[in-house]
Amino acid sequence: MARKKRAQAYTEEFRREAVKRTEKEGSTTASVAKELGVSPQQIYNWRRQFNRLSDKQFNSMDGVDYSKKESEEIRKLRREKAALEKELEFVKKAAAYFANHQE
Protein backbone atom coordinates (compact mmCIF):
# COMPACT_ATOMS: atom_id res chain seq x y z
CA MET A 1 0.00 0.00 0.00
CA ALA A 2 1.46 3.33 -1.08
CA ARG A 3 1.61 6.09 1.46
CA LYS A 4 0.57 9.58 0.60
CA LYS A 5 3.45 11.98 0.63
CA ARG A 6 2.94 14.56 3.35
CA ALA A 7 3.17 18.14 2.16
CA GLN A 8 6.18 19.96 3.50
CA ALA A 9 5.36 22.99 5.62
CA TYR A 10 7.23 26.07 4.47
CA THR A 11 7.71 29.08 6.68
CA GLU A 12 5.90 32.28 5.83
CA GLU A 13 9.27 33.96 5.27
CA PHE A 14 10.26 31.28 2.72
CA ARG A 15 6.94 31.63 0.89
CA ARG A 16 7.13 35.44 0.80
CA GLU A 17 10.70 35.30 -0.49
CA ALA A 18 9.70 32.86 -3.23
CA VAL A 19 6.90 35.18 -4.36
CA LYS A 20 9.26 38.20 -4.24
CA ARG A 21 11.81 36.42 -6.40
CA THR A 22 9.24 35.79 -9.12
CA GLU A 23 8.48 39.50 -9.26
CA LYS A 24 12.08 40.45 -10.06
CA GLU A 25 12.77 41.40 -13.63
CA GLY A 26 14.16 38.56 -15.71
CA SER A 27 12.94 35.75 -13.47
CA THR A 28 9.97 33.52 -14.07
CA THR A 29 7.80 31.59 -11.69
CA ALA A 30 8.95 28.33 -13.27
CA SER A 31 12.65 29.15 -12.85
CA VAL A 32 12.23 30.21 -9.22
CA ALA A 33 10.16 27.11 -8.50
CA LYS A 34 12.82 24.85 -10.01
CA GLU A 35 15.54 26.64 -8.05
CA LEU A 36 13.66 26.24 -4.76
CA GLY A 37 12.39 22.73 -5.44
CA VAL A 38 8.69 23.54 -5.37
CA SER A 39 6.04 23.45 -8.04
CA PRO A 40 5.20 26.65 -9.96
CA GLN A 41 1.54 26.13 -8.99
CA GLN A 42 2.53 26.33 -5.33
CA ILE A 43 4.12 29.73 -5.88
CA TYR A 44 1.00 30.92 -7.71
CA ASN A 45 -1.09 29.73 -4.74
CA TRP A 46 1.15 31.57 -2.27
CA ARG A 47 0.95 34.76 -4.33
CA ARG A 48 -2.85 34.54 -4.41
CA GLN A 49 -3.00 33.93 -0.65
CA PHE A 50 -0.72 36.85 0.17
CA ASN A 51 -2.65 39.17 -2.15
CA ARG A 52 -5.92 38.13 -0.56
CA LEU A 53 -4.48 38.67 2.92
CA SER A 54 -2.95 42.04 2.18
CA ASP A 55 -6.16 43.25 0.54
CA LYS A 56 -8.08 42.57 3.73
CA GLN A 57 -5.36 43.64 6.17
CA PHE A 58 -5.26 47.20 4.97
CA ASN A 59 -8.88 47.74 4.00
CA SER A 60 -11.70 48.76 6.20
CA MET A 61 -15.30 49.00 5.18
CA ASP A 62 -17.86 51.09 7.00
CA GLY A 63 -15.44 51.47 9.89
CA VAL A 64 -14.85 47.71 10.23
CA ASP A 65 -11.22 46.61 10.42
CA TYR A 66 -10.65 43.25 8.72
CA SER A 67 -7.27 42.46 10.30
CA LYS A 68 -6.73 39.13 12.01
CA LYS A 69 -6.79 40.68 15.49
CA GLU A 70 -10.14 42.32 14.82
CA SER A 71 -11.57 39.11 13.36
CA GLU A 72 -10.58 37.17 16.47
CA GLU A 73 -12.19 39.78 18.68
CA ILE A 74 -15.38 39.67 16.61
CA ARG A 75 -15.57 35.87 16.94
CA LYS A 76 -15.05 36.17 20.71
CA LEU A 77 -17.79 38.80 21.00
CA ARG A 78 -20.19 36.69 18.95
CA ARG A 79 -19.63 33.73 21.30
CA GLU A 80 -20.22 35.96 24.32
CA LYS A 81 -23.38 37.38 22.71
CA ALA A 82 -24.74 33.88 22.07
CA ALA A 83 -24.07 32.87 25.69
CA LEU A 84 -25.78 36.03 26.99
CA GLU A 85 -28.80 35.44 24.74
CA LYS A 86 -29.18 31.92 26.18
CA GLU A 87 -28.87 33.30 29.69
CA LEU A 88 -31.48 35.98 28.95
CA GLU A 89 -33.92 33.35 27.62
CA PHE A 90 -33.45 31.34 30.81
CA VAL A 91 -34.05 34.40 32.99
CA LYS A 92 -37.21 35.25 31.01
CA LYS A 93 -38.56 31.72 31.45
CA ALA A 94 -37.70 31.72 35.15
CA ALA A 95 -39.37 35.10 35.66
CA ALA A 96 -42.49 33.89 33.85
CA TYR A 97 -42.54 30.68 35.91
CA PHE A 98 -42.24 32.48 39.22
CA ALA A 99 -44.77 35.13 38.19
CA ASN A 100 -47.33 32.39 37.45
CA HIS A 101 -46.65 30.48 40.68
CA GLN A 102 -46.52 33.46 43.03
CA GLU A 103 -50.26 33.45 43.80
mmCIF file of C-alpha atoms in Angstrom:
data_model
loop_
_atom_site.group_PDB
_atom_site.id
_atom_site.type_symbol
_atom_site.label_atom_id
_atom_site.label_comp_id
_atom_site.label_asym_id
_atom_site.label_seq_id
_atom_site.Cartn_x
_atom_site.Cartn_y
_atom_site.Cartn_z
ATOM 1 C CA MET A 1 0.000 0.000 0.000
ATOM 2 C CA ALA A 2 1.462 3.327 -1.079
ATOM 3 C CA ARG A 3 1.614 6.093 1.465
ATOM 4 C CA LYS A 4 0.569 9.581 0.598
ATOM 5 C CA LYS A 5 3.445 11.985 0.629
ATOM 6 C CA ARG A 6 2.940 14.563 3.354
ATOM 7 C CA ALA A 7 3.173 18.139 2.164
ATOM 8 C CA GLN A 8 6.184 19.960 3.504
ATOM 9 C CA ALA A 9 5.361 22.986 5.622
ATOM 10 C CA TYR A 10 7.226 26.067 4.466
ATOM 11 C CA THR A 11 7.707 29.085 6.676
ATOM 12 C CA GLU A 12 5.899 32.283 5.827
ATOM 13 C CA GLU A 13 9.269 33.960 5.274
ATOM 14 C CA PHE A 14 10.255 31.279 2.718
ATOM 15 C CA ARG A 15 6.940 31.631 0.891
ATOM 16 C CA ARG A 16 7.130 35.436 0.796
ATOM 17 C CA GLU A 17 10.702 35.305 -0.487
ATOM 18 C CA ALA A 18 9.702 32.859 -3.230
ATOM 19 C CA VAL A 19 6.903 35.181 -4.356
ATOM 20 C CA LYS A 20 9.256 38.205 -4.239
ATOM 21 C CA ARG A 21 11.812 36.418 -6.397
ATOM 22 C CA THR A 22 9.243 35.788 -9.116
ATOM 23 C CA GLU A 23 8.480 39.498 -9.263
ATOM 24 C CA LYS A 24 12.081 40.453 -10.060
ATOM 25 C CA GLU A 25 12.772 41.404 -13.634
ATOM 26 C CA GLY A 26 14.163 38.565 -15.707
ATOM 27 C CA SER A 27 12.943 35.754 -13.471
ATOM 28 C CA THR A 28 9.971 33.518 -14.070
ATOM 29 C CA THR A 29 7.803 31.586 -11.691
ATOM 30 C CA ALA A 30 8.950 28.329 -13.270
ATOM 31 C CA SER A 31 12.654 29.152 -12.849
ATOM 32 C CA VAL A 32 12.230 30.209 -9.219
ATOM 33 C CA ALA A 33 10.155 27.114 -8.503
ATOM 34 C CA LYS A 34 12.817 24.851 -10.006
ATOM 35 C CA GLU A 35 15.544 26.645 -8.054
ATOM 36 C CA LEU A 36 13.663 26.240 -4.765
ATOM 37 C CA GLY A 37 12.387 22.730 -5.439
ATOM 38 C CA VAL A 38 8.685 23.538 -5.367
ATOM 39 C CA SER A 39 6.044 23.454 -8.045
ATOM 40 C CA PRO A 40 5.199 26.650 -9.960
ATOM 41 C CA GLN A 41 1.542 26.130 -8.987
ATOM 42 C CA GLN A 42 2.535 26.325 -5.326
ATOM 43 C CA ILE A 43 4.124 29.730 -5.876
ATOM 44 C CA TYR A 44 0.996 30.923 -7.711
ATOM 45 C CA ASN A 45 -1.086 29.732 -4.740
ATOM 46 C CA TRP A 46 1.146 31.567 -2.265
ATOM 47 C CA ARG A 47 0.947 34.755 -4.333
ATOM 48 C CA ARG A 48 -2.849 34.537 -4.414
ATOM 49 C CA GLN A 49 -3.000 33.926 -0.648
ATOM 50 C CA PHE A 50 -0.725 36.854 0.172
ATOM 51 C CA ASN A 51 -2.648 39.174 -2.147
ATOM 52 C CA ARG A 52 -5.917 38.131 -0.560
ATOM 53 C CA LEU A 53 -4.481 38.666 2.922
ATOM 54 C CA SER A 54 -2.950 42.038 2.182
ATOM 55 C CA ASP A 55 -6.159 43.253 0.538
ATOM 56 C CA LYS A 56 -8.075 42.572 3.730
ATOM 57 C CA GLN A 57 -5.356 43.637 6.168
ATOM 58 C CA PHE A 58 -5.261 47.198 4.971
ATOM 59 C CA ASN A 59 -8.879 47.741 4.004
ATOM 60 C CA SER A 60 -11.700 48.758 6.200
ATOM 61 C CA MET A 61 -15.303 49.003 5.181
ATOM 62 C CA ASP A 62 -17.860 51.087 7.001
ATOM 63 C CA GLY A 63 -15.435 51.467 9.895
ATOM 64 C CA VAL A 64 -14.849 47.705 10.228
ATOM 65 C CA ASP A 65 -11.223 46.615 10.419
ATOM 66 C CA TYR A 66 -10.646 43.245 8.721
ATOM 67 C CA SER A 67 -7.265 42.458 10.301
ATOM 68 C CA LYS A 68 -6.726 39.127 12.009
ATOM 69 C CA LYS A 69 -6.790 40.679 15.488
ATOM 70 C CA GLU A 70 -10.143 42.325 14.819
ATOM 71 C CA SER A 71 -11.574 39.113 13.362
ATOM 72 C CA GLU A 72 -10.578 37.166 16.469
ATOM 73 C CA GLU A 73 -12.194 39.784 18.679
ATOM 74 C CA ILE A 74 -15.384 39.672 16.607
ATOM 75 C CA ARG A 75 -15.567 35.869 16.941
ATOM 76 C CA LYS A 76 -15.050 36.173 20.709
ATOM 77 C CA LEU A 77 -17.786 38.803 21.002
ATOM 78 C CA ARG A 78 -20.193 36.685 18.954
ATOM 79 C CA ARG A 79 -19.626 33.728 21.304
ATOM 80 C CA GLU A 80 -20.216 35.964 24.323
ATOM 81 C CA LYS A 81 -23.378 37.379 22.713
ATOM 82 C CA ALA A 82 -24.741 33.881 22.065
ATOM 83 C CA ALA A 83 -24.072 32.874 25.687
ATOM 84 C CA LEU A 84 -25.778 36.027 26.986
ATOM 85 C CA GLU A 85 -28.799 35.441 24.742
ATOM 86 C CA LYS A 86 -29.177 31.924 26.181
ATOM 87 C CA GLU A 87 -28.869 33.301 29.694
ATOM 88 C CA LEU A 88 -31.477 35.979 28.954
ATOM 89 C CA GLU A 89 -33.923 33.355 27.623
ATOM 90 C CA PHE A 90 -33.447 31.344 30.807
ATOM 91 C CA VAL A 91 -34.046 34.403 32.989
ATOM 92 C CA LYS A 92 -37.210 35.253 31.013
ATOM 93 C CA LYS A 93 -38.559 31.720 31.452
ATOM 94 C CA ALA A 94 -37.696 31.719 35.149
ATOM 95 C CA ALA A 95 -39.369 35.100 35.662
ATOM 96 C CA ALA A 96 -42.491 33.886 33.852
ATOM 97 C CA TYR A 97 -42.537 30.681 35.906
ATOM 98 C CA PHE A 98 -42.243 32.479 39.223
ATOM 99 C CA ALA A 99 -44.772 35.133 38.187
ATOM 100 C CA ASN A 100 -47.328 32.385 37.447
ATOM 101 C CA HIS A 101 -46.648 30.480 40.678
ATOM 102 C CA GLN A 102 -46.522 33.463 43.028
ATOM 103 C CA GLU A 103 -50.264 33.447 43.802
#
